[in-house]
Short mmCIF file of C-alpha atoms and ligand atoms in Angstrom, two decimals:
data_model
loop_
_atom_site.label_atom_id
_atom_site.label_comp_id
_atom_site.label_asym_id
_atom_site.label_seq_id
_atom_site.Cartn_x
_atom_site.Cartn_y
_atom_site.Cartn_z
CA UNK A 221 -30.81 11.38 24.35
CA UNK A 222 -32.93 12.58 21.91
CA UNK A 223 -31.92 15.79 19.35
CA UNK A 224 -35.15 17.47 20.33
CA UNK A 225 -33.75 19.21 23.65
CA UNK A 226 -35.23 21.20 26.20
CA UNK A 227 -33.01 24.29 26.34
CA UNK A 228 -33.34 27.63 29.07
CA UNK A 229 -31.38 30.75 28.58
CA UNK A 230 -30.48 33.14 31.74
CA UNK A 231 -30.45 36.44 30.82
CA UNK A 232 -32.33 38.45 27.79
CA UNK A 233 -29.38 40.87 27.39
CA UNK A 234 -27.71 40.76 23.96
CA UNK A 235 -26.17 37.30 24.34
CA UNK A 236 -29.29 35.48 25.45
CA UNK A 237 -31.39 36.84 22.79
CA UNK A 238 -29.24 36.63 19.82
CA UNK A 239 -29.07 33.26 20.19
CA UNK A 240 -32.58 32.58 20.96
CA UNK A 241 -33.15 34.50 17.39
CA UNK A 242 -31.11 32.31 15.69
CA UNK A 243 -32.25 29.04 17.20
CA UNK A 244 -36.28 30.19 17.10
CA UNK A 245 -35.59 31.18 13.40
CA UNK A 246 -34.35 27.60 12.91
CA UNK A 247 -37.55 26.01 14.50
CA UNK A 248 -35.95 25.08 17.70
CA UNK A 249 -38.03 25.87 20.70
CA UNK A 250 -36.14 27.61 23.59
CA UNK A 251 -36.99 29.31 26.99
CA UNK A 252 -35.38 33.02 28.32
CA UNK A 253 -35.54 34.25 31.77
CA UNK A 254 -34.61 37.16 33.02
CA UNK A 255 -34.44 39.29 36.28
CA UNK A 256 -36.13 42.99 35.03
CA UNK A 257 -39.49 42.80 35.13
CA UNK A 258 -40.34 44.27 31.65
CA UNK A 259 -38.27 45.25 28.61
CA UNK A 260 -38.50 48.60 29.49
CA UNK A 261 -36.64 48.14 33.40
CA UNK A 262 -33.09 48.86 32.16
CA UNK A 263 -31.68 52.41 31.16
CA UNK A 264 -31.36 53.23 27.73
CA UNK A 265 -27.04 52.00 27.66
CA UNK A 266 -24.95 53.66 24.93
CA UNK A 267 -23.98 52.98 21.30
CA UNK A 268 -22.70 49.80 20.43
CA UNK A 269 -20.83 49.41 16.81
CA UNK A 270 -21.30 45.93 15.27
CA UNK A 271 -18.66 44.31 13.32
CA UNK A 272 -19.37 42.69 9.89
CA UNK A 273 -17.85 38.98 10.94
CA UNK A 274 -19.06 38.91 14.74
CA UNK A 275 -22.47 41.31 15.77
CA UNK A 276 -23.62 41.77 12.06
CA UNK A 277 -22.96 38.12 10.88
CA UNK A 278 -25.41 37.05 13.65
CA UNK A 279 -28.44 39.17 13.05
CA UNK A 280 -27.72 38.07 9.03
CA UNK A 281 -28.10 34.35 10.32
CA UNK A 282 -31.06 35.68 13.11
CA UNK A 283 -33.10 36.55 9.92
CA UNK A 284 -32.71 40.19 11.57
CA UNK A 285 -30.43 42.21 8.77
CA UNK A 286 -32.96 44.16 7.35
CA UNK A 287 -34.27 45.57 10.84
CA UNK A 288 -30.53 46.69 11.19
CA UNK A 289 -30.08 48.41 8.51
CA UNK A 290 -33.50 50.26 8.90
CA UNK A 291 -31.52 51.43 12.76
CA UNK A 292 -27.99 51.13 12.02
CA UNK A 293 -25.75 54.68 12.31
CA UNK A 294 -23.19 53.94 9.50
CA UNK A 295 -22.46 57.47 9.74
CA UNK A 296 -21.70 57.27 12.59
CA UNK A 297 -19.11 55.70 12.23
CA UNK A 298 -16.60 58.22 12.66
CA UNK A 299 -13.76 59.20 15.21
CA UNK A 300 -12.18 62.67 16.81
CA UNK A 301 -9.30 62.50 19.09
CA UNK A 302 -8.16 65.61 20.98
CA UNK A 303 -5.55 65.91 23.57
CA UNK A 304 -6.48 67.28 27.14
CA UNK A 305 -5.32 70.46 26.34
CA UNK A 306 -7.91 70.76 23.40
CA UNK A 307 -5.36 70.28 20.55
CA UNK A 308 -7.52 68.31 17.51
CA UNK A 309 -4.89 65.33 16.77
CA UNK A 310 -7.76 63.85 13.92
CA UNK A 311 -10.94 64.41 12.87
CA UNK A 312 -13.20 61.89 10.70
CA UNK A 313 -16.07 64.16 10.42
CA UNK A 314 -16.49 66.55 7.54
CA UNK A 315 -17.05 65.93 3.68
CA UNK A 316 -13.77 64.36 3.11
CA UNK A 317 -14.00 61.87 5.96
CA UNK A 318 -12.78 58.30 4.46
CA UNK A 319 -14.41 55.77 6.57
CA UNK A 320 -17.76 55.34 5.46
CA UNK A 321 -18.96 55.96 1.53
CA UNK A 322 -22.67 53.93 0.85
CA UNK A 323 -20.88 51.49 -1.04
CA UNK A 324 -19.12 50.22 2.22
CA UNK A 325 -21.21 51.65 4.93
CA UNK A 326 -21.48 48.20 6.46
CA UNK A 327 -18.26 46.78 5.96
CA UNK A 328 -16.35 48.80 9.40
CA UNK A 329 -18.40 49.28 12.27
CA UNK A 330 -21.40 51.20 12.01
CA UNK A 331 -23.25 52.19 14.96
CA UNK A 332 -26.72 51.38 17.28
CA UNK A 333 -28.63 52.43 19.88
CA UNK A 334 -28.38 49.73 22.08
CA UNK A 335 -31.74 50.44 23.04
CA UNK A 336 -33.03 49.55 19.14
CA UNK A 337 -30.43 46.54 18.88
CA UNK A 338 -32.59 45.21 22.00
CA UNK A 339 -35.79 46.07 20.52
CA UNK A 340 -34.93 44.09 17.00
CA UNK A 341 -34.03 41.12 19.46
CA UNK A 342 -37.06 41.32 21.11
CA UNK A 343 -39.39 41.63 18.24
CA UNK A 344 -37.61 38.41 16.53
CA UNK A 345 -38.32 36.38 19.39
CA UNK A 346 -41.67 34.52 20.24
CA UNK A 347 -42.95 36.98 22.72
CA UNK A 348 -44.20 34.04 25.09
CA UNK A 349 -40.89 32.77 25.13
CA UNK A 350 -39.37 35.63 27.26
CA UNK A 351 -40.20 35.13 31.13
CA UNK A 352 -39.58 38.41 32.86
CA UNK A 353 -39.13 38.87 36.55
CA UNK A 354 -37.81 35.38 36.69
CA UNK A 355 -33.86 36.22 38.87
CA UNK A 356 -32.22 33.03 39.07
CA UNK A 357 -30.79 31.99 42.10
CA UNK A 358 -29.23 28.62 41.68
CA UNK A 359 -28.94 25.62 38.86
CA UNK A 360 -29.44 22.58 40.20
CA UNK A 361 -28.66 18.90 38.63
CA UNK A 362 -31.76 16.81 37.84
CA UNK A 363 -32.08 12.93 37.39
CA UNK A 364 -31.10 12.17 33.42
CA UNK A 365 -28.58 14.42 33.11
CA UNK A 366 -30.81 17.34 33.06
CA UNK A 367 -30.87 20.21 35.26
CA UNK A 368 -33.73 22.73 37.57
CA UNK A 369 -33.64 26.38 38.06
CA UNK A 370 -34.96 27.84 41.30
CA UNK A 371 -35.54 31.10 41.15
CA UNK A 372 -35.65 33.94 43.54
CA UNK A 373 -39.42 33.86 43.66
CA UNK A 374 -39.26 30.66 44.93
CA UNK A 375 -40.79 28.78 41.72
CA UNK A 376 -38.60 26.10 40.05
CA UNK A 377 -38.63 25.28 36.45
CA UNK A 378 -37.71 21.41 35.74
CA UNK A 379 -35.90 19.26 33.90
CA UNK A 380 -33.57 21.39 31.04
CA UNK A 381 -31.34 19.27 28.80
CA UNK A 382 -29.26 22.31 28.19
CA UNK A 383 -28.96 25.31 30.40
CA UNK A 384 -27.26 28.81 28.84
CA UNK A 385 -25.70 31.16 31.43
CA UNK A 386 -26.22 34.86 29.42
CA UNK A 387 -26.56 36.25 32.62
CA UNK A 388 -24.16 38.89 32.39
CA UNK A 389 -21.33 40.02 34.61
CA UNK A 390 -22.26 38.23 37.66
CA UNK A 391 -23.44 35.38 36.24
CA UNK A 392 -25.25 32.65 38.43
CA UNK A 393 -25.12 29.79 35.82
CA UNK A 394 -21.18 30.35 35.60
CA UNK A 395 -20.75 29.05 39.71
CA UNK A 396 -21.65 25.78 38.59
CA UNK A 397 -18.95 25.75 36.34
CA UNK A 398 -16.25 27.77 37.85
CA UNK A 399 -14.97 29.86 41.81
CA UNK A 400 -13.96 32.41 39.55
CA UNK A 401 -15.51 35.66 39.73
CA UNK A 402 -14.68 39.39 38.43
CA UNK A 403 -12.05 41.64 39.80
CA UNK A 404 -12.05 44.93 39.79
CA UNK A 405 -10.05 46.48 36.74
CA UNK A 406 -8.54 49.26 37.96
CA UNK A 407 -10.86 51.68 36.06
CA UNK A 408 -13.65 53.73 37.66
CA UNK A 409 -15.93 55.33 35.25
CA UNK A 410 -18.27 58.23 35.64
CA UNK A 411 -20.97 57.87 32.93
CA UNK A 412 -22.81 61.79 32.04
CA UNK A 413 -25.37 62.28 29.46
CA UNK A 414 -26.60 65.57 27.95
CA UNK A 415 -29.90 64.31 26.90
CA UNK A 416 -32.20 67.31 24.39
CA UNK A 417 -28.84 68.39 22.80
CA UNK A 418 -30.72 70.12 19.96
CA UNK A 419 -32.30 72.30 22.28
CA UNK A 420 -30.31 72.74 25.09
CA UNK A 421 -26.37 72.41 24.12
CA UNK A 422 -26.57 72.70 20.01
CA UNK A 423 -22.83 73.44 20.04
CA UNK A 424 -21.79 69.95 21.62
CA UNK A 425 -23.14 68.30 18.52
CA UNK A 426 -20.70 70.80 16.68
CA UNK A 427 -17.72 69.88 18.98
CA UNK A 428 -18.32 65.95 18.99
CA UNK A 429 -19.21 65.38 15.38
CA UNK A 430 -21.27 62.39 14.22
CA UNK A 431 -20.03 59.78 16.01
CA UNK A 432 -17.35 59.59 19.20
CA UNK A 433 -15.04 61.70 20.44
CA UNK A 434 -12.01 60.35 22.52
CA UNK A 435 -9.26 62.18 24.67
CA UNK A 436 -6.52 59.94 26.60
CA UNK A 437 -4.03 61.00 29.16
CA UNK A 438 -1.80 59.36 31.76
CA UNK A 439 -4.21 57.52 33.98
CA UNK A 440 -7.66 59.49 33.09
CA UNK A 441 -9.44 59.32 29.54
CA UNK A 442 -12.75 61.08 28.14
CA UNK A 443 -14.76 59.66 25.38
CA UNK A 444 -17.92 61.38 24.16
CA UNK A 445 -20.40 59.07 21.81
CA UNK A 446 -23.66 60.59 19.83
CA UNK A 447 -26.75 58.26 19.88
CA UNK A 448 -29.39 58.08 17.86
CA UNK A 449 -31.58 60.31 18.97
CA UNK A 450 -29.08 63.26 19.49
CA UNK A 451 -28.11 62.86 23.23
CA UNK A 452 -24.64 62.65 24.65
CA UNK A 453 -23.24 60.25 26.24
CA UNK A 454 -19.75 60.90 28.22
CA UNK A 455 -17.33 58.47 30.16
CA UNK A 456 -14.95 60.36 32.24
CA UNK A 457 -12.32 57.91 33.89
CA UNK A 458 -9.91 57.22 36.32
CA UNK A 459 -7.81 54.72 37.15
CA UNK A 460 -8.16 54.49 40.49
CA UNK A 461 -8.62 52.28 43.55
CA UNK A 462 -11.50 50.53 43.74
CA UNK A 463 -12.78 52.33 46.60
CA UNK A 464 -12.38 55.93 45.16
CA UNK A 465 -16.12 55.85 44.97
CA UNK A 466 -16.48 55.84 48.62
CA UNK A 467 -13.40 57.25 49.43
CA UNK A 468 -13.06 60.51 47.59
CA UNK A 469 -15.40 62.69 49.45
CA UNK A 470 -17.52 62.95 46.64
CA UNK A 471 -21.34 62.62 47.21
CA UNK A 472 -22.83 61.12 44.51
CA UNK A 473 -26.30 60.95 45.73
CA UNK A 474 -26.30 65.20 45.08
CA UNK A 475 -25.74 64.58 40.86
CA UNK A 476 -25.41 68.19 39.97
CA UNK A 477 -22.58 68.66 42.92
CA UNK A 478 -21.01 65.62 42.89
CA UNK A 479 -20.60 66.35 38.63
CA UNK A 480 -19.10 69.57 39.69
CA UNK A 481 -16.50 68.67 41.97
CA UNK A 482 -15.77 65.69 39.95
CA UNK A 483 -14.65 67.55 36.87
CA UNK A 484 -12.84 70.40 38.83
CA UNK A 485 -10.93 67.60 40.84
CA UNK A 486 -10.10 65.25 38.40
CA UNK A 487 -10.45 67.45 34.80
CA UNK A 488 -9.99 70.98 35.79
CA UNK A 489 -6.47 70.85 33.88
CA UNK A 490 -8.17 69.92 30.46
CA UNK A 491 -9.39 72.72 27.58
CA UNK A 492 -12.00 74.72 27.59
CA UNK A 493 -14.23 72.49 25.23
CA UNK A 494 -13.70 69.46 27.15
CA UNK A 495 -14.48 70.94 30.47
CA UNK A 496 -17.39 72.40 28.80
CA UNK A 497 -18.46 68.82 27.48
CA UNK A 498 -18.04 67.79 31.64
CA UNK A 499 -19.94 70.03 33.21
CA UNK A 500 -22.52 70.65 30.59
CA UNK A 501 -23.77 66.67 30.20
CA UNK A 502 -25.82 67.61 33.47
CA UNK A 503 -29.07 65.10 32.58
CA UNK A 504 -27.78 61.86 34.62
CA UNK A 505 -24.80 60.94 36.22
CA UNK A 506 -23.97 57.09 36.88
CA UNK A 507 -20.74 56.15 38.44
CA UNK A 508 -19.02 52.95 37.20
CA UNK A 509 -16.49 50.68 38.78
CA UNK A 510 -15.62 48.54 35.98
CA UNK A 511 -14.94 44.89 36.38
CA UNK A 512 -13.19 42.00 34.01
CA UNK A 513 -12.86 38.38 34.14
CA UNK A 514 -9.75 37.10 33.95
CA UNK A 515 -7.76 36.95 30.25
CA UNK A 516 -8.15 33.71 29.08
CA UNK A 517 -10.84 32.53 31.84
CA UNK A 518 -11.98 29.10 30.78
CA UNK A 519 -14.02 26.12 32.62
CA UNK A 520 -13.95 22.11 31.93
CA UNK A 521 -16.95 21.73 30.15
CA UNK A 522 -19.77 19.83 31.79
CA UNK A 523 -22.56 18.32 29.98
CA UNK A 524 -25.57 19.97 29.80
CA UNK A 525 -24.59 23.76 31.25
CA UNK A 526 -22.42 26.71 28.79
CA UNK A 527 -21.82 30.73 29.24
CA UNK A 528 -21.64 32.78 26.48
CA UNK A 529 -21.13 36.86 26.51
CA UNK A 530 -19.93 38.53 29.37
CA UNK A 531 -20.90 35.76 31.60
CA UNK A 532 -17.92 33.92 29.87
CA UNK A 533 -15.17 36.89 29.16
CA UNK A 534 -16.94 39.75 30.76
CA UNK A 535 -14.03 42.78 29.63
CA UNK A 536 -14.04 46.76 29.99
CA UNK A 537 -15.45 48.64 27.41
CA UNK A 538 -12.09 49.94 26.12
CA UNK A 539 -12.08 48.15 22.83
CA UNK A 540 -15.79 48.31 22.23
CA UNK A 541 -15.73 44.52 21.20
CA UNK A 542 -18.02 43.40 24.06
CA UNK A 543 -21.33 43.03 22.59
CA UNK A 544 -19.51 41.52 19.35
CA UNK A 545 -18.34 38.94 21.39
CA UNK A 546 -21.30 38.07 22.93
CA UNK A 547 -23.12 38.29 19.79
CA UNK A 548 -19.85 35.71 18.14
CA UNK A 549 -20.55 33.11 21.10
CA UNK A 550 -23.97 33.14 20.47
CA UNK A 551 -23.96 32.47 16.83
CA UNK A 552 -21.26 29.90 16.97
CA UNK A 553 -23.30 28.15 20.00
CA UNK A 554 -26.76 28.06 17.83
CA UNK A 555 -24.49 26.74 15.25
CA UNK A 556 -23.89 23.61 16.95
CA UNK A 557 -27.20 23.07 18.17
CA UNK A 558 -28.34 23.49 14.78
CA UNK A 559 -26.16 20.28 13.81
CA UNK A 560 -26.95 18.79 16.46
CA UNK A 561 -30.63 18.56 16.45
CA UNK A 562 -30.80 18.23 12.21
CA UNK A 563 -28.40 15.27 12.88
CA UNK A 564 -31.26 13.33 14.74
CA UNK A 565 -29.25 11.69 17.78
CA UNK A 566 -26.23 11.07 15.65
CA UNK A 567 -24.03 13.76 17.57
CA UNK A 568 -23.67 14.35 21.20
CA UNK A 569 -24.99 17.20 23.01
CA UNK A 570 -21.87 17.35 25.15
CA UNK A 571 -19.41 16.87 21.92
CA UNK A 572 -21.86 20.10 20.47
CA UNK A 573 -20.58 21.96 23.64
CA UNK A 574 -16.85 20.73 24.12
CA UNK A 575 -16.70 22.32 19.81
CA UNK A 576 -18.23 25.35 20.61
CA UNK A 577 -16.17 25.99 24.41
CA UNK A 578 -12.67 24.76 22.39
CA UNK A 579 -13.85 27.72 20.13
CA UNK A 580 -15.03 30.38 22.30
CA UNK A 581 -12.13 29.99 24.93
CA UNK A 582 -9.05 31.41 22.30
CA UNK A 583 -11.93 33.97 20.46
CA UNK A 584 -12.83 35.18 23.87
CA UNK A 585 -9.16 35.47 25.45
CA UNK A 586 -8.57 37.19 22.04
CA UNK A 587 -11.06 40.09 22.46
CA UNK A 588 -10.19 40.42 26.06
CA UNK A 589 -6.45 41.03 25.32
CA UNK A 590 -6.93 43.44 23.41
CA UNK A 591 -9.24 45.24 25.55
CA UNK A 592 -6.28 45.25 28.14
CA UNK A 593 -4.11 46.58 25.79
CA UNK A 594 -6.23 49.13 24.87
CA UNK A 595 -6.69 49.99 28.46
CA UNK A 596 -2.95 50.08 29.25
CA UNK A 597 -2.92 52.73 25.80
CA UNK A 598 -5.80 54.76 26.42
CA UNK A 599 -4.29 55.59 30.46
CA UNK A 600 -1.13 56.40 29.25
CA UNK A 601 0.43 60.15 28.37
CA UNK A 602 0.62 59.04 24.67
CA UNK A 603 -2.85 57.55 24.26
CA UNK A 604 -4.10 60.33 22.02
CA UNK A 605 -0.68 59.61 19.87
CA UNK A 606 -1.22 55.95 19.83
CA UNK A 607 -4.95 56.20 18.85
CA UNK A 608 -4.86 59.23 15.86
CA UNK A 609 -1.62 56.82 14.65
CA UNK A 610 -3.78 54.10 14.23
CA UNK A 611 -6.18 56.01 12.62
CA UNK A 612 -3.67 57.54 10.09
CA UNK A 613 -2.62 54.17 9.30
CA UNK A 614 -5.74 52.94 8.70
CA UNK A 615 -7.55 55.74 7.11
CA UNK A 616 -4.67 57.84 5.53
CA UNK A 617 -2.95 60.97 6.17
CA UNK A 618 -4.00 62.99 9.13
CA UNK A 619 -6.85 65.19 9.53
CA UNK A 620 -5.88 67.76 11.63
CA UNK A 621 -7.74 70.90 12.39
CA UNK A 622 -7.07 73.97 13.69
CA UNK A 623 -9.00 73.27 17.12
CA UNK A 624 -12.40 75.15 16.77
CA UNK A 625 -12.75 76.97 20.49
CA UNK A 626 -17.18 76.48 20.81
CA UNK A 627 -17.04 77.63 24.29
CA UNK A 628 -18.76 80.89 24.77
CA UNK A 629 -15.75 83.61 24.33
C1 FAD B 2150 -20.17 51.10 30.69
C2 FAD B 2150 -20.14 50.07 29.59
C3 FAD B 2150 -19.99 50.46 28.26
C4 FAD B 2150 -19.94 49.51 27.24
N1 FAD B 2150 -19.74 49.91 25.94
C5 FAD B 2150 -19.64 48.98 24.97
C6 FAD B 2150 -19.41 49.33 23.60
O1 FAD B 2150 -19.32 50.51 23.26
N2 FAD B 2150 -19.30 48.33 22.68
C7 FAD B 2150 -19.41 47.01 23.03
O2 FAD B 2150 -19.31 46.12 22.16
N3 FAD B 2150 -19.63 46.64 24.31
C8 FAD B 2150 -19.74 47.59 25.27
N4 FAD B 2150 -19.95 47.21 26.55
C9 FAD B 2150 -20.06 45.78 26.85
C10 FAD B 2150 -21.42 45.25 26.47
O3 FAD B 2150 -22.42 46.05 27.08
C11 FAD B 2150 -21.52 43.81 26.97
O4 FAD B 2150 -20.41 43.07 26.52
C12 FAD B 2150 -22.80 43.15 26.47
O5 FAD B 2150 -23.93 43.81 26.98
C13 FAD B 2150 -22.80 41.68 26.89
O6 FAD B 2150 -24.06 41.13 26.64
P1 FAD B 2150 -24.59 39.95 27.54
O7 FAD B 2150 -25.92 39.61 26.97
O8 FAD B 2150 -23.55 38.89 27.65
O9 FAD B 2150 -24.74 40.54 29.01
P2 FAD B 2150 -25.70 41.68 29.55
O10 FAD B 2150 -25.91 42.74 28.54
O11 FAD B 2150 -25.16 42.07 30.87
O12 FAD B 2150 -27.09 40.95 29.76
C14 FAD B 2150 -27.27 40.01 30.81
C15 FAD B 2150 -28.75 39.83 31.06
O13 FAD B 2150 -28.89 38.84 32.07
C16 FAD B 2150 -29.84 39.26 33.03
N5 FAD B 2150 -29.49 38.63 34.29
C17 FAD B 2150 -28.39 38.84 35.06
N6 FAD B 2150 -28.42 38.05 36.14
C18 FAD B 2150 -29.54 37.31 36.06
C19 FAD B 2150 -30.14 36.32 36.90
N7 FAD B 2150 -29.56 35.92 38.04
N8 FAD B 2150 -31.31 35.77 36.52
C20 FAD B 2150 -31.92 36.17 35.36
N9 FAD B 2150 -31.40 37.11 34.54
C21 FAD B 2150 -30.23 37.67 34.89
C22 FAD B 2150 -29.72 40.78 33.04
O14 FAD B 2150 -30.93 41.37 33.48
C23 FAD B 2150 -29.43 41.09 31.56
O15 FAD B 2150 -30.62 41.31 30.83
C24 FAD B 2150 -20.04 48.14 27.57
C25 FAD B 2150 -20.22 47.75 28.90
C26 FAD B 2150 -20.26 48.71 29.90
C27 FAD B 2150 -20.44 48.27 31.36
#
């Protein structure tokens, strides 16, 4: 085969487009599909924080570092825990916080929209490159060791050396390499923003800080992020069944009620302040069942078809390492193509994928332990202790406030 390769990526989410960056930016030619039907079809998502050796190593090698830094929230970079009760255990915010100075604002994990991480992507990517509306139903093998993809609309686009599966949770690429599919994790999340919080709720900014604010008890846990722009953004969760949804009584079609009898139900025991954060983030309201592939998932590689992101290790949220892993497969899988096609035949494009799976099997079982043992923390009556301990031992002695009440007296 020859080292210049015909190569389609599934999915324009974070995975799929940090590696098209980095293989574009390295003059080699690739093709993105993806179900929306614009850039602008999926909700704005939450903050992500990007680590210096995984999500902020990539965009250095995607040519994209100075478009972070110009949207990156270093300052944001900062954590509050409170118990359910309202007690402050830490609080990273105020003059003498210790994360982030501007000598090593990069160096933890600052903070982005992930709304302006996908607009960097986008903008570092040959615009023509980027088929939209294209849902992929099936991958299908081709003569020459090549491969089709039919698509939902019925069109087919032929003969791909090398087809990526960023597709996400519920990947389609991932069926021709593997039955396995997610399970449910146990965790139901209820996902509340508070959206002109200058104008309308000043005092949460007050409460929150500049960056998140957690609170963990036995089987529930709250944790309150600031974006960019000033809005909210709250996860409220249970662990539950996974039919709690349907089975609780709540309706969620009626927002403002369902948010109501959600936090009377499930947080009516917590302070003041957190209550107040509940009820008050009354702008949208999605409900969550979250999902997880199993810990250590891996396939037998095939020639010719890989995953990377969640596709591969899809994981809760409760480590915040997701998009960092996604953003770790896809530099590591560029990588290898890199070698491969500057070594002019001399390599194997299966050998290229066998190095980069042997890598991304232990890296992505790594991240998704530790997002289970975070989980099993954060649901457990000494979350909060577990967490501000961490944070002590990382950042020093403890910052503990007298708890400020901002709820109207
Ligand atoms: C509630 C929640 C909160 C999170 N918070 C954080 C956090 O704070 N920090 C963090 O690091 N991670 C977080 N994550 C995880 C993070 O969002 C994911 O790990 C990350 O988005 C993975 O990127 P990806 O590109 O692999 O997949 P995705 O972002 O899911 O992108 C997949 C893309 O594939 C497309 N697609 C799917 N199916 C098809 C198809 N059949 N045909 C064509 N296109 C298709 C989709 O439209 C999408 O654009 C969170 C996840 C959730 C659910």
């Amino acid at each position: 085969m020859s080292s210049s390769i015909k190569i389609g990526i599934i999915g324009a989410g974070p995975a799929g487009l940090t590696l098209a960056n980095i293989l574009q930016h390295n003059n080699i030619p690739c093709t993105i599909y993806d179900l929306d039907a614009s850039p602008e079809a999926r909700n704005r998502g939450g903050s992500l924080d990007l680590h210096p050796r995984h999500g902020q190593l990539a965009l250095r090698e995607a040519g994209l570092w100075d478009e972070f830094v110009k949207h990156a929230r270093p300052e944001s970079d900062v954590m509050k825990i409170v118990q359910q009760d309202g007690e402050v255990l830490w609080d990273g915010n105020g003059a003498d916080a210790c994360v982030v100075s501007e000598a090593n604002k990069f160096d933890h994990r600052p903070e982005i929209d992930r709304g302006a991480l996908m607009s960097i992507l986008l903008g570092g990517v040959d615009a023509q490159s980027v088929k939209w509306g294209k849902k992929l139903r099936e991958v299908m093998p081709a003569p020459n060791e090549q491969y089709d993809l039919h698509f939902a609309d019925g069109s087919t686009e032929s003969a791909f050396d090398l087809v990526v599966g960023a597709d996400g949770a519920w990947s389609k690429v991932r069926r021709w390499l593997s039955d396995t599919t997610p399970h449910y994790s146990g965790i139901t999340a209820i996902e509340l923003w508070a959206l002109n919080v200058k104008e309308n709720h000043p005092w949460m900014s007050s409460y929150v800080g500049k960056g998140s604010c957690f609170s963990f008890g036995e089987d529930r846990a709250i944790q309150i992020q600031v974006q960019g722009d000033g809005s909210i953004r709250t996860y409220a969760s249970l662990r539950k069944p996974e039919t709690f949804l349907h089975d609780c009584g709540i309706d969620w079609n009626d927002t403002a009620k369902a948010r109501k009898e959600f936090v009377q139900q499930y947080f009516g025991d917590c302070g003041q302040d957190l209550k107040r954060m509940l009820f008050e983030s009354d702008d949208e309201l999605v409900p969550r069942p979250l999902h997880m592939l199993p810990v250590g998932f891996r396939w037998d590689t095939r020639p010719g078809v890989t995953l990377l992101g969640d596709a591969a290790h899809l994981m809760t949220p409760f480590a915040g390492v997701g998009v960092n892993a996604a953003m770790a497969d896809a530099l590591e899988l560029a990588r290898g193509l890199i070698k491969y096609t500057k070594a002019k035949g001399a390599g194997s494009l299966a050998g290229t994928l066998k190095t980069y799976e042997d890598e991304l099997f232990p890296r992505g079982e790594m991240f998704a332990q530790k997002t289970v043992n975070n989980m099993e923390k954060h649901f457990s009556a000494d979350g909060n202790i577990h967490m501000a301990d961490r944070l002590r031992t990382a950042f020093g002695p403890a910052k503990t406030l007298a708890a400020p009440q901002w709820s109207p007296a």
